[in-house]
Every structure is written in structure tokens, then in C-alpha cells.
Amino acid sequence: MNLIDTHTHLYVEQFDLDRKEVVERALNQGVSQFFIPAIDSTYYQRMFELRDSYPEAIQLMAGLHPTHVKEDYEKELQVVSKMLDTEDFAAVGEIGIDLYWDRTFLAEQRKAFKTQIGWAREKSLPIVIHARDSFDEIFEIMDEEQGDDLKGIFHCFTGDIEQAERIIDYGFKLGIGGVVTFKNGGIDKFLSKIDLGHLVLETDSPYLAPKPFRGKRNESAYLIYILERLSEIYGYSKDEIARVTTENARQVFNV
């Protein structure tokens, strides 16, 4: 079985004591590739060190996370621009709008999102979108920006079927993670109505661990629990779910 974790923060501090073991556990479970989203400028060195340790398995993204868009966001964006000009990245991400914690910097989040979409187009890279309590704001921008030259993933999809269909109309994939295993997650109620060809798997580790680890640190090896739940929802074998979602991820990231 060949799996791809399309969204995992393996470089963050929560893995400092056992990062090698975490990666090895995932590899042993069949996770062959890990796509690593950026947060802000303080983490790039850690990301590069991780890639150097596992050059065949680790693929990096560059971007400014919406919750890290603050007063200095223009300075942070300069770092993203420089990174995209000087290093090889698989995508621009994670980018978008987050209104769950704070709406103070909504205008700046909009500007940062649109700017980074522009850079993705220039570099012919996919984008990975973070949308939390912000589908309306994200869709407003996507209606302006959509096109055949723009593709990517709506990471950690937790919306309804109408929102899922709108994302699919943009030509984007839905990133399905631990929430699909939650009793009150919601998306398991309608996901079978969406063709499997529109889904990719992710953990968002160390966050949003699936059952039976909910509330604990997540890791990429737990991708198999998301796979199992999708197998139950769709009535397909785990091998088939793995085959289709892995191919979907490869199409997004051109690997």
C-alpha cells in the first residue's frame, strides 16, 4: 500500500524528541511521501533540515499561514517570495484566511492570500488553502482568481456538501483528515456522494488526531485510520482508497 500524507507539520516542536521515530512509523505503515506546509519565516531552517534527512520522502511548501499574518506580514511575504525564487517547492501553502481566532487582520489576510496565489501562478505551483470560519471570504477571492492555471487542495475540509461541490468546481481537491473519524465531524454524512477522485488524504499532524487518538498528538502513521474510515464510508477496499487518493495527490503536486 502506497499512501501520501498531503499535509503534515513534522518539523514543529511537538516532534523534537522523537521525530525520526515518527517518520519511521509512518514509512512502515506505507506512507511514502510527506508534503510539508510552511507557517512563517521562523520554521524554514527546520523544514530544510527535515528534507535533508529524508530527501526521497519529504516535499516542502512555502507560504505564510493566515494566523501568522500580523502587522509585519509584508516582511514575512518578502521571505516567502525569496524562498520561492531560490529553493524548490512542491506548492505554495498553507495560505488562506482564518477567522476562528481573530478577525483583526482580515484585510491583511486577504492581501496576503491573493499575493501568494499570484506567486503560485508565476511559478506554476499548486496552492494549499487553509479555510477556517472563512469559506465565504475564501470563495469571494477564488471567484476572482479561479482558472485552468490554478489548482490545489482545500486543506482539512470540514464544510458541507454545497461547499465541497463549489471547491470541486474550482478544480481543487478536498483534503480529508482526522475529522472524518469524529462522531460529530459531519462530513462523513455526505462524503460518499462525492467522487473519490476529488479527495486526498492528510493528517495535519500534530493536530486533529483521528479516533482512537483524538485529543492526543497526531502523526503521519495515523493516516491509516483516515483510510479505514473512508473505506467504510465508500464501501471500497483500503487498497482502492489508497490507490485513488495517492494518484490524486500526485496529480496535484506533479510528482
Short mmCIF file of N, CA and C in Angstrom, two decimals, residues 102-200:
data_model
loop_
_atom_site.label_atom_id
_atom_site.label_comp_id
_atom_site.label_asym_id
_atom_site.label_seq_id
_atom_site.Cartn_x
_atom_site.Cartn_y
_atom_site.Cartn_z
N ASP A 102 -9.41 35.25 15.36
CA ASP A 102 -9.32 36.71 15.38
C ASP A 102 -9.64 37.26 13.99
N ARG A 103 -10.40 38.35 13.94
CA ARG A 103 -10.74 38.98 12.67
C ARG A 103 -9.94 40.28 12.45
N THR A 104 -9.02 40.58 13.38
CA THR A 104 -8.32 41.86 13.35
C THR A 104 -7.61 42.10 12.02
N PHE A 105 -6.99 41.06 11.49
CA PHE A 105 -6.16 41.23 10.30
C PHE A 105 -6.81 40.64 9.05
N LEU A 106 -8.14 40.69 8.98
CA LEU A 106 -8.82 40.14 7.81
C LEU A 106 -8.37 40.80 6.52
N ALA A 107 -8.26 42.12 6.49
CA ALA A 107 -7.83 42.82 5.27
C ALA A 107 -6.44 42.37 4.86
N GLU A 108 -5.56 42.22 5.85
CA GLU A 108 -4.19 41.79 5.56
C GLU A 108 -4.17 40.33 5.10
N GLN A 109 -5.02 39.50 5.70
CA GLN A 109 -5.10 38.11 5.27
C GLN A 109 -5.55 38.01 3.81
N ARG A 110 -6.52 38.83 3.45
CA ARG A 110 -6.97 38.84 2.05
C ARG A 110 -5.82 39.20 1.10
N LYS A 111 -5.09 40.26 1.45
CA LYS A 111 -3.98 40.70 0.60
C LYS A 111 -2.90 39.63 0.50
N ALA A 112 -2.57 39.03 1.64
CA ALA A 112 -1.53 38.00 1.64
C ALA A 112 -1.96 36.79 0.81
N PHE A 113 -3.22 36.42 0.93
CA PHE A 113 -3.74 35.28 0.18
C PHE A 113 -3.65 35.54 -1.32
N LYS A 114 -4.12 36.69 -1.76
CA LYS A 114 -4.13 37.00 -3.18
C LYS A 114 -2.70 37.13 -3.72
N THR A 115 -1.83 37.73 -2.93
CA THR A 115 -0.43 37.87 -3.35
C THR A 115 0.21 36.51 -3.58
N GLN A 116 -0.03 35.59 -2.66
CA GLN A 116 0.59 34.27 -2.77
C GLN A 116 -0.03 33.43 -3.88
N ILE A 117 -1.30 33.64 -4.15
CA ILE A 117 -1.90 33.00 -5.31
C ILE A 117 -1.18 33.45 -6.58
N GLY A 118 -0.89 34.74 -6.65
CA GLY A 118 -0.18 35.27 -7.81
C GLY A 118 1.19 34.64 -7.99
N TRP A 119 1.90 34.46 -6.88
CA TRP A 119 3.22 33.82 -6.96
C TRP A 119 3.10 32.37 -7.40
N ALA A 120 2.08 31.68 -6.93
CA ALA A 120 1.87 30.29 -7.34
C ALA A 120 1.67 30.21 -8.85
N ARG A 121 0.91 31.15 -9.37
CA ARG A 121 0.70 31.18 -10.82
C ARG A 121 2.02 31.42 -11.56
N GLU A 122 2.79 32.37 -11.07
CA GLU A 122 4.07 32.67 -11.71
C GLU A 122 5.00 31.46 -11.74
N LYS A 123 4.95 30.66 -10.67
CA LYS A 123 5.85 29.51 -10.55
C LYS A 123 5.21 28.21 -11.04
N SER A 124 3.97 28.30 -11.50
CA SER A 124 3.21 27.11 -11.94
C SER A 124 3.15 26.06 -10.83
N LEU A 125 2.81 26.53 -9.62
CA LEU A 125 2.72 25.65 -8.46
C LEU A 125 1.27 25.59 -7.97
N PRO A 126 0.87 24.44 -7.41
CA PRO A 126 -0.45 24.37 -6.77
C PRO A 126 -0.44 25.16 -5.46
N ILE A 127 -1.63 25.44 -4.94
CA ILE A 127 -1.75 26.09 -3.65
C ILE A 127 -2.50 25.18 -2.69
N VAL A 128 -2.17 25.31 -1.41
CA VAL A 128 -2.85 24.56 -0.36
C VAL A 128 -3.52 25.58 0.55
N ILE A 129 -4.85 25.51 0.61
CA ILE A 129 -5.66 26.57 1.23
C ILE A 129 -6.13 26.17 2.62
N HIS A 130 -5.91 27.08 3.56
CA HIS A 130 -6.42 26.98 4.93
C HIS A 130 -7.66 27.85 5.00
N ALA A 131 -8.81 27.22 5.30
CA ALA A 131 -10.07 27.97 5.38
C ALA A 131 -10.78 27.58 6.67
N ARG A 132 -10.70 28.44 7.67
CA ARG A 132 -11.37 28.16 8.95
C ARG A 132 -12.31 29.31 9.28
N ASP A 133 -13.59 28.99 9.37
CA ASP A 133 -14.63 30.00 9.58
C ASP A 133 -14.54 31.10 8.52
N SER A 134 -14.18 30.72 7.29
CA SER A 134 -13.90 31.75 6.28
C SER A 134 -14.26 31.31 4.86
N PHE A 135 -15.15 30.36 4.71
CA PHE A 135 -15.48 29.90 3.35
C PHE A 135 -16.00 31.04 2.48
N ASP A 136 -16.87 31.90 3.02
CA ASP A 136 -17.40 32.98 2.21
C ASP A 136 -16.30 33.90 1.71
N GLU A 137 -15.37 34.24 2.59
CA GLU A 137 -14.27 35.13 2.22
C GLU A 137 -13.33 34.46 1.23
N ILE A 138 -13.05 33.18 1.44
CA ILE A 138 -12.19 32.44 0.51
C ILE A 138 -12.86 32.33 -0.86
N PHE A 139 -14.14 31.98 -0.87
CA PHE A 139 -14.84 31.82 -2.15
C PHE A 139 -14.90 33.13 -2.93
N GLU A 140 -15.04 34.24 -2.22
CA GLU A 140 -15.05 35.53 -2.90
C GLU A 140 -13.76 35.76 -3.69
N ILE A 141 -12.65 35.41 -3.06
CA ILE A 141 -11.36 35.57 -3.74
C ILE A 141 -11.18 34.51 -4.83
N MET A 142 -11.60 33.30 -4.55
CA MET A 142 -11.46 32.24 -5.55
C MET A 142 -12.31 32.52 -6.79
N ASP A 143 -13.45 33.14 -6.61
CA ASP A 143 -14.27 33.50 -7.78
C ASP A 143 -13.51 34.46 -8.70
N GLU A 144 -12.68 35.30 -8.10
CA GLU A 144 -11.88 36.23 -8.88
C GLU A 144 -10.66 35.56 -9.50
N GLU A 145 -10.08 34.62 -8.78
CA GLU A 145 -8.78 34.06 -9.16
C GLU A 145 -8.84 32.74 -9.92
N GLN A 146 -9.97 32.07 -9.90
CA GLN A 146 -10.04 30.73 -10.48
C GLN A 146 -9.65 30.74 -11.95
N GLY A 147 -9.09 29.61 -12.38
CA GLY A 147 -8.68 29.47 -13.77
C GLY A 147 -8.01 28.13 -13.98
N ASP A 148 -7.83 27.77 -15.24
CA ASP A 148 -7.23 26.48 -15.56
C ASP A 148 -5.79 26.39 -15.07
N ASP A 149 -5.16 27.52 -14.81
CA ASP A 149 -3.77 27.52 -14.36
C ASP A 149 -3.64 27.52 -12.84
N LEU A 150 -4.75 27.31 -12.14
CA LEU A 150 -4.71 27.32 -10.68
C LEU A 150 -5.36 26.05 -10.16
N LYS A 151 -4.60 25.30 -9.38
CA LYS A 151 -5.12 24.07 -8.79
C LYS A 151 -4.54 23.91 -7.40
N GLY A 152 -5.07 22.93 -6.66
CA GLY A 152 -4.55 22.72 -5.32
C GLY A 152 -5.52 21.95 -4.45
N ILE A 153 -5.41 22.19 -3.15
CA ILE A 153 -6.15 21.45 -2.14
C ILE A 153 -6.76 22.42 -1.14
N PHE A 154 -8.02 22.22 -0.79
CA PHE A 154 -8.61 22.86 0.37
C PHE A 154 -8.31 21.94 1.55
N HIS A 155 -7.29 22.32 2.29
CA HIS A 155 -6.78 21.51 3.39
C HIS A 155 -7.80 21.41 4.53
N CYS A 156 -7.85 20.23 5.16
CA CYS A 156 -8.70 20.00 6.34
C CYS A 156 -10.14 20.41 6.06
N PHE A 157 -10.72 19.83 5.02
CA PHE A 157 -12.08 20.22 4.67
C PHE A 157 -13.06 19.80 5.75
N THR A 158 -13.87 20.77 6.22
CA THR A 158 -14.88 20.49 7.25
C THR A 158 -16.21 21.16 6.91
N GLY A 159 -16.41 21.48 5.64
CA GLY A 159 -17.62 22.18 5.23
C GLY A 159 -18.78 21.25 4.94
N ASP A 160 -19.79 21.77 4.24
CA ASP A 160 -20.95 20.97 3.86
C ASP A 160 -20.83 20.56 2.39
N ILE A 161 -21.82 19.83 1.90
CA ILE A 161 -21.72 19.28 0.55
C ILE A 161 -21.77 20.38 -0.50
N GLU A 162 -22.53 21.46 -0.26
CA GLU A 162 -22.57 22.56 -1.21
C GLU A 162 -21.20 23.23 -1.33
N GLN A 163 -20.53 23.41 -0.21
CA GLN A 163 -19.19 24.00 -0.22
C GLN A 163 -18.21 23.05 -0.89
N ALA A 164 -18.36 21.75 -0.64
CA ALA A 164 -17.49 20.78 -1.30
C ALA A 164 -17.65 20.84 -2.81
N GLU A 165 -18.88 20.91 -3.28
CA GLU A 165 -19.13 20.96 -4.71
C GLU A 165 -18.57 22.23 -5.34
N ARG A 166 -18.63 23.31 -4.60
CA ARG A 166 -18.08 24.56 -5.12
C ARG A 166 -16.56 24.47 -5.25
N ILE A 167 -15.92 23.86 -4.27
CA ILE A 167 -14.47 23.67 -4.32
C ILE A 167 -14.10 22.79 -5.51
N ILE A 168 -14.86 21.73 -5.72
CA ILE A 168 -14.60 20.84 -6.84
C ILE A 168 -14.76 21.58 -8.17
N ASP A 169 -15.74 22.47 -8.24
CA ASP A 169 -15.93 23.28 -9.45
C ASP A 169 -14.73 24.16 -9.74
N TYR A 170 -14.01 24.56 -8.71
CA TYR A 170 -12.78 25.34 -8.91
C TYR A 170 -11.65 24.47 -9.47
N GLY A 171 -11.84 23.15 -9.45
CA GLY A 171 -10.80 22.23 -9.88
C GLY A 171 -9.87 21.82 -8.77
N PHE A 172 -10.30 22.01 -7.52
CA PHE A 172 -9.47 21.70 -6.36
C PHE A 172 -9.89 20.38 -5.72
N LYS A 173 -8.96 19.80 -4.96
CA LYS A 173 -9.23 18.60 -4.19
C LYS A 173 -9.61 18.96 -2.75
N LEU A 174 -10.29 18.03 -2.10
CA LEU A 174 -10.64 18.17 -0.69
C LEU A 174 -9.65 17.37 0.14
N GLY A 175 -8.98 18.03 1.09
CA GLY A 175 -8.07 17.36 1.99
C GLY A 175 -8.85 16.75 3.14
N ILE A 176 -8.83 15.43 3.25
CA ILE A 176 -9.62 14.73 4.27
C ILE A 176 -8.69 14.19 5.35
N GLY A 177 -8.95 14.62 6.59
CA GLY A 177 -8.11 14.22 7.71
C GLY A 177 -8.91 13.61 8.83
N GLY A 178 -8.39 13.76 10.06
CA GLY A 178 -8.96 13.11 11.21
C GLY A 178 -10.40 13.42 11.50
N VAL A 179 -10.87 14.59 11.05
CA VAL A 179 -12.26 14.99 11.32
C VAL A 179 -13.25 13.97 10.78
N VAL A 180 -12.89 13.26 9.71
CA VAL A 180 -13.82 12.28 9.13
C VAL A 180 -14.10 11.13 10.09
N THR A 181 -13.23 10.94 11.08
CA THR A 181 -13.43 9.86 12.06
C THR A 181 -14.20 10.32 13.29
N PHE A 182 -14.46 11.63 13.42
CA PHE A 182 -15.12 12.16 14.61
C PHE A 182 -16.62 11.88 14.54
N LYS A 183 -17.20 11.56 15.69
CA LYS A 183 -18.63 11.29 15.76
C LYS A 183 -19.45 12.49 15.32
N ASN A 184 -18.97 13.70 15.66
CA ASN A 184 -19.68 14.93 15.31
C ASN A 184 -18.98 15.70 14.20
N GLY A 185 -18.15 15.01 13.42
CA GLY A 185 -17.39 15.69 12.38
C GLY A 185 -18.24 16.23 11.25
N GLY A 186 -19.30 15.49 10.91
CA GLY A 186 -20.26 15.96 9.92
C GLY A 186 -20.00 15.50 8.51
N ILE A 187 -18.77 15.55 8.06
CA ILE A 187 -18.51 15.27 6.65
C ILE A 187 -18.74 13.81 6.29
N ASP A 188 -18.68 12.92 7.26
CA ASP A 188 -18.92 11.51 6.97
C ASP A 188 -20.35 11.25 6.53
N LYS A 189 -21.25 12.20 6.81
CA LYS A 189 -22.66 12.02 6.49
C LYS A 189 -22.93 12.16 4.99
N PHE A 190 -22.08 12.89 4.27
CA PHE A 190 -22.35 13.14 2.85
C PHE A 190 -21.18 12.80 1.93
N LEU A 191 -20.06 12.41 2.50
CA LEU A 191 -18.85 12.27 1.69
C LEU A 191 -19.01 11.23 0.58
N SER A 192 -19.79 10.20 0.83
CA SER A 192 -19.95 9.15 -0.19
C SER A 192 -20.62 9.66 -1.46
N LYS A 193 -21.26 10.84 -1.38
CA LYS A 193 -21.88 11.43 -2.57
C LYS A 193 -20.86 12.13 -3.46
N ILE A 194 -19.63 12.26 -2.98
CA ILE A 194 -18.57 12.93 -3.71
C ILE A 194 -17.63 11.88 -4.29
N ASP A 195 -17.37 11.98 -5.57
CA ASP A 195 -16.48 11.01 -6.20
C ASP A 195 -15.12 10.99 -5.52
N LEU A 196 -14.60 9.79 -5.31
CA LEU A 196 -13.31 9.62 -4.64
C LEU A 196 -12.18 10.34 -5.37
N GLY A 197 -12.37 10.59 -6.63
CA GLY A 197 -11.35 11.28 -7.42
C GLY A 197 -11.11 12.71 -7.00
N HIS A 198 -11.93 13.23 -6.11
CA HIS A 198 -11.77 14.61 -5.65
C HIS A 198 -11.12 14.70 -4.26
N LEU A 199 -10.68 13.58 -3.71
CA LEU A 199 -10.16 13.57 -2.34
C LEU A 199 -8.67 13.24 -2.29
N VAL A 200 -8.00 13.85 -1.32
CA VAL A 200 -6.65 13.45 -0.94
C VAL A 200 -6.62 13.26 0.57
#
